[in-house]
mmCIF file of C-alpha atoms in Angstrom:
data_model
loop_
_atom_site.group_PDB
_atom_site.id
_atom_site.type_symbol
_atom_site.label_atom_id
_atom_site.label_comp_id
_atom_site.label_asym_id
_atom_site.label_seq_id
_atom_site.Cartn_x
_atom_site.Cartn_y
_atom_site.Cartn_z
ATOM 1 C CA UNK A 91 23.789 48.740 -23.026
ATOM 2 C CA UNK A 92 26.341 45.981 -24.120
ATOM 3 C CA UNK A 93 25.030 42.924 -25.511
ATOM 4 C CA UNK A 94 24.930 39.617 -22.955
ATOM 5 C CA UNK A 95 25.243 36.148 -24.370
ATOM 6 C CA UNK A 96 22.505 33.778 -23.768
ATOM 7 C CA UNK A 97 25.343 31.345 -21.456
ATOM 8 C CA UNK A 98 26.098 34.676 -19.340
ATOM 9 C CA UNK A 99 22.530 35.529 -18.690
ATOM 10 C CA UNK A 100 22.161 31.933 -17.261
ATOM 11 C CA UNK A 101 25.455 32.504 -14.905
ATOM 12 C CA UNK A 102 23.774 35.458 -13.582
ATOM 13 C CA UNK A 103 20.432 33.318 -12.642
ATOM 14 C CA UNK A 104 22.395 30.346 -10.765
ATOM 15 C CA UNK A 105 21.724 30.175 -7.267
ATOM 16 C CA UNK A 106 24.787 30.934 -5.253
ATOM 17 C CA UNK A 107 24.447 28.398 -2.678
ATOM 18 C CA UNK A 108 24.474 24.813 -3.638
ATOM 19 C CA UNK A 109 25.614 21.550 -2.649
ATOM 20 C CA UNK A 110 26.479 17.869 -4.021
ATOM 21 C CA UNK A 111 24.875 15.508 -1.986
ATOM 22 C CA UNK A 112 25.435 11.533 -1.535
ATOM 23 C CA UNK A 113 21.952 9.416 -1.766
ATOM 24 C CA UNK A 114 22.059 6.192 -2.884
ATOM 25 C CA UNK A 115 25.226 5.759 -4.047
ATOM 26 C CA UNK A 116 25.614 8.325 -6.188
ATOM 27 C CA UNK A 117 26.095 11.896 -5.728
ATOM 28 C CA UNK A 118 24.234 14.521 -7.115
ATOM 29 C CA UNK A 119 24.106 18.590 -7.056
ATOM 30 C CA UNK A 120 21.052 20.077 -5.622
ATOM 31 C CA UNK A 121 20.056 23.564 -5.087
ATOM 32 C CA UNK A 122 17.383 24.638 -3.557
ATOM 33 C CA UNK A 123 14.105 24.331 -5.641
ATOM 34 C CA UNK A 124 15.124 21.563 -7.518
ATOM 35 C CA UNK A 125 13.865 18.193 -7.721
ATOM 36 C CA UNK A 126 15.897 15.735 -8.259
ATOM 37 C CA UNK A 127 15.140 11.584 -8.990
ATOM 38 C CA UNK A 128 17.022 9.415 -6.578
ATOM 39 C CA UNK A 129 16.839 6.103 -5.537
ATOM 40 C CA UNK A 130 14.156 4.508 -3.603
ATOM 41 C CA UNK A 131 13.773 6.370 0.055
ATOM 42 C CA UNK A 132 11.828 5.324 2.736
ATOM 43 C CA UNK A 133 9.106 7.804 4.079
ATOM 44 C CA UNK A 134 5.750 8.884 2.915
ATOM 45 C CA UNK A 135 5.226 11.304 0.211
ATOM 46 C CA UNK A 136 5.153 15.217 2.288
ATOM 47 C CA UNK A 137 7.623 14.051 4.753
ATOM 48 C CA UNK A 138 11.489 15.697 5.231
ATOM 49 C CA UNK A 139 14.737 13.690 4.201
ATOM 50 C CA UNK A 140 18.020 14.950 5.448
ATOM 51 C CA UNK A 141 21.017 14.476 2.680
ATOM 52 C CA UNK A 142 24.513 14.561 3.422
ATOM 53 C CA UNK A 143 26.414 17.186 2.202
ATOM 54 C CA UNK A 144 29.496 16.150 0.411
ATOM 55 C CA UNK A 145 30.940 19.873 -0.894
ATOM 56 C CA UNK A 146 29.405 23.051 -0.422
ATOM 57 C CA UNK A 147 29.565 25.951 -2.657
ATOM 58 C CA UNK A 148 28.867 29.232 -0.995
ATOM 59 C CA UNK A 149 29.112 32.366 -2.627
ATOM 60 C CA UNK A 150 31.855 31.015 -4.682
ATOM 61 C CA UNK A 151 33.519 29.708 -1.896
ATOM 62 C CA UNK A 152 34.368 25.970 -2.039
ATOM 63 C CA UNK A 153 33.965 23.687 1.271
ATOM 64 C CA UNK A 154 34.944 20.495 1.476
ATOM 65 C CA UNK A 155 36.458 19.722 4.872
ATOM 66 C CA UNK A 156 34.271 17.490 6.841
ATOM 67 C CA UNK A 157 34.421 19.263 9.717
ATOM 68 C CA UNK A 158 33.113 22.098 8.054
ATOM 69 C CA UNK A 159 30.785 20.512 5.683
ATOM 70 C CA UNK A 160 29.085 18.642 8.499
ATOM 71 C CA UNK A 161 27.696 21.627 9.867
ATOM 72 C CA UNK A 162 25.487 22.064 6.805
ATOM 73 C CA UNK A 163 22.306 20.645 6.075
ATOM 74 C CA UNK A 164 20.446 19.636 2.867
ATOM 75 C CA UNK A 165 16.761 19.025 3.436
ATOM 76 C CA UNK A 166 14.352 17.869 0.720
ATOM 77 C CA UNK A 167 10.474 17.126 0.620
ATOM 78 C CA UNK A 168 9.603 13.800 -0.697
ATOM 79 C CA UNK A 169 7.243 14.589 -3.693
ATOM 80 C CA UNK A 170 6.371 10.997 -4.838
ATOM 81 C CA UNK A 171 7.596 7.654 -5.985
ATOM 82 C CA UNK A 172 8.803 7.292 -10.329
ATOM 83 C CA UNK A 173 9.803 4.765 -12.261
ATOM 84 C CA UNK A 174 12.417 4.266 -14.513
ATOM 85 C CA UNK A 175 12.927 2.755 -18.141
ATOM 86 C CA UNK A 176 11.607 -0.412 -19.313
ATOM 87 C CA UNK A 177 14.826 -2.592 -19.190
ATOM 88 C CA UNK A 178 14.414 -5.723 -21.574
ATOM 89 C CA UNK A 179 17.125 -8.622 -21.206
ATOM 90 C CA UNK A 180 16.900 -11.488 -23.353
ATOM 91 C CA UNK A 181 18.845 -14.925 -22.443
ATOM 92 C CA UNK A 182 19.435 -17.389 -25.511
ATOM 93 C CA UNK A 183 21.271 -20.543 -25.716
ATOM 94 C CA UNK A 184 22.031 -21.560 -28.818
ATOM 95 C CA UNK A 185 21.180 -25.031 -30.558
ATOM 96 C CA UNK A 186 19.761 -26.126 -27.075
ATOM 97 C CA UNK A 187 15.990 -24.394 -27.749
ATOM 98 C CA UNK A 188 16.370 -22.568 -24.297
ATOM 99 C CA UNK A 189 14.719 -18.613 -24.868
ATOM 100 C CA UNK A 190 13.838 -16.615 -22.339
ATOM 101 C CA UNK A 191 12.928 -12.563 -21.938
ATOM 102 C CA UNK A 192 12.965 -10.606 -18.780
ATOM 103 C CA UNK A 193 12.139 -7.097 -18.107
ATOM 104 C CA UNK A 194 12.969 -4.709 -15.300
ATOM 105 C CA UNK A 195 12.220 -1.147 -13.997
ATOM 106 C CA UNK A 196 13.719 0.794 -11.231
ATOM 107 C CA UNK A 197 12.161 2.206 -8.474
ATOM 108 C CA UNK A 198 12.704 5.941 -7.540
ATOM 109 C CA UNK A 199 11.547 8.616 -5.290
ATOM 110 C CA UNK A 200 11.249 12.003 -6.493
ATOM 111 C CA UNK A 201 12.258 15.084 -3.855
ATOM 112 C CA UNK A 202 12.283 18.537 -3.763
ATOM 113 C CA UNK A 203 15.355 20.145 -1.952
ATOM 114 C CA UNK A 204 13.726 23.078 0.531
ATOM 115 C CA UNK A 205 16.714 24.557 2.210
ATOM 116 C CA UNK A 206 20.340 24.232 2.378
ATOM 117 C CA UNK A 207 21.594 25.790 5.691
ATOM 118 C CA UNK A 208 24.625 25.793 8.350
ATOM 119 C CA UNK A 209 23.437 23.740 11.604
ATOM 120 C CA UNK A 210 23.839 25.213 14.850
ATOM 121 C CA UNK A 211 27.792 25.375 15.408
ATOM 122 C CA UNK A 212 27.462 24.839 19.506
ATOM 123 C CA UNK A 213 25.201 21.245 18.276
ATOM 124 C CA UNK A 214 28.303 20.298 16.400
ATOM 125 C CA UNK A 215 30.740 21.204 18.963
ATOM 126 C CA UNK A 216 28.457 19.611 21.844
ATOM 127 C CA UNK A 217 28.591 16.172 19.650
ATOM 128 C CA UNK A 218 32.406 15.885 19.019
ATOM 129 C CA UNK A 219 32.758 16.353 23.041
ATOM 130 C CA UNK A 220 30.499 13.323 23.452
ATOM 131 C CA UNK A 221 32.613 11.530 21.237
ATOM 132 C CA UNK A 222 35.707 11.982 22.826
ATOM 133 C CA UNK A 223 34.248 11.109 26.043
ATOM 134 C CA UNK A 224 32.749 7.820 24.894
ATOM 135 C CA UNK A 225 36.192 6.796 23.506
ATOM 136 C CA UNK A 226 37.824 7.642 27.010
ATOM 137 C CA UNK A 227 35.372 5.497 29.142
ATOM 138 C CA UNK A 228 36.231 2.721 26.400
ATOM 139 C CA UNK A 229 39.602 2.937 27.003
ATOM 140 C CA UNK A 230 38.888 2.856 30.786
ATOM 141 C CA UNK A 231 36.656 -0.265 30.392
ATOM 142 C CA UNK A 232 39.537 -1.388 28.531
ATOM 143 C CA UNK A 233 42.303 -1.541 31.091
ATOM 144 C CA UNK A 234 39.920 -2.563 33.484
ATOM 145 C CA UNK A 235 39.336 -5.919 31.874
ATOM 146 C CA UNK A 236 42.535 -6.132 30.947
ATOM 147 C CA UNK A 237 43.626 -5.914 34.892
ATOM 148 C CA UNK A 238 40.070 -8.745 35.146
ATOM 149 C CA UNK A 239 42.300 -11.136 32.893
ATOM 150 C CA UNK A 240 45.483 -10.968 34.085
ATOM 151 C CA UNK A 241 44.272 -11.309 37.604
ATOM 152 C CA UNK A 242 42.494 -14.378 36.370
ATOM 153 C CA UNK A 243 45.715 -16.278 34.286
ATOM 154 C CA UNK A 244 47.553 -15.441 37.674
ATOM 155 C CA UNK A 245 44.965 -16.961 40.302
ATOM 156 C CA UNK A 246 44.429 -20.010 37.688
ATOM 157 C CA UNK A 247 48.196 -20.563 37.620
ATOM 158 C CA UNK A 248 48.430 -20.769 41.630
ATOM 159 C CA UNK A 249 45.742 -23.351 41.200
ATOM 160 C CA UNK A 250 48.066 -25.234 38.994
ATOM 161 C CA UNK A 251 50.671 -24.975 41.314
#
């Protein structure tokens, strides 16, 4: 049997489906099991956070279109709140006696990522049809006011008349 290296025997234990995922302004890669520290989320510690998917990687396959990547979802399990490093900041004036120390930690929540899965295609579908008819009645309510105004600049210039 040939020999494996130690970096090839960790290839072979990645998980084949993972995803980088935006929350709070940073973007991190999260497969399932992991737990990952992220900024401060609202919820209570056992409830379910949905992340946005920014790329997918799915059995080697690379997706990254928003259309498609929108149809996946990363859910995670809030596990608890953390805290981060001690930050110590020191202001100092000099030759005016003015000292002063501050200190800082950041908040985080901790989360465990439970499933990474493809939404319901018909759900996505069904939304981008209620998009497209929301922009049409806006665009109906928008020549209708239109037709309001005019009306309006040519009944007030009569009155002028």
């Amino acid at each position: 049997m040939p020999r494996i290296s130690r970096r090839a025997r960790t290839r072979e234990r990645e998980f084949s489906v993972y995803a980088i995922v935006r929350c709070g302004g940073r973007q991190e890669k999260a497969s399932v099991d992991d737990v990952l520290t992220v900024d401060k989320l609202a919820g209570e510690v056992g409830s379910s956070v949905t992340l946005p998917a920014v790329l997918v990687i799915d059995d080697g396959k690379v997706i990254s279109d928003p259309a498609e990547v929108g149809g996946y979802q990363v859910t995670a399990e809030i596990l608890g709140e953390a805290s981060g490093p001690k930050i110590s900041m020191i202001h100092y004036k000099n030759k005016t006696g003015y000292r002063r120390r501050l200190g800082h930690r950041q908040k985080y929540t901790q989360v465990k990522i439970t499933g990474i899965s493809t939404a319901k295609s018909g759900a996505a579908k069904a939304s981008t049809g209620k998009a497209s008819t929301a922009k049409a009645s806006t665009g109906k309510a928008r020549a209708a006011s239109a037709r309001t105004t005019s009306s309006t600049r040519a009944a007030s210039s009569k009155k002028d008349d």
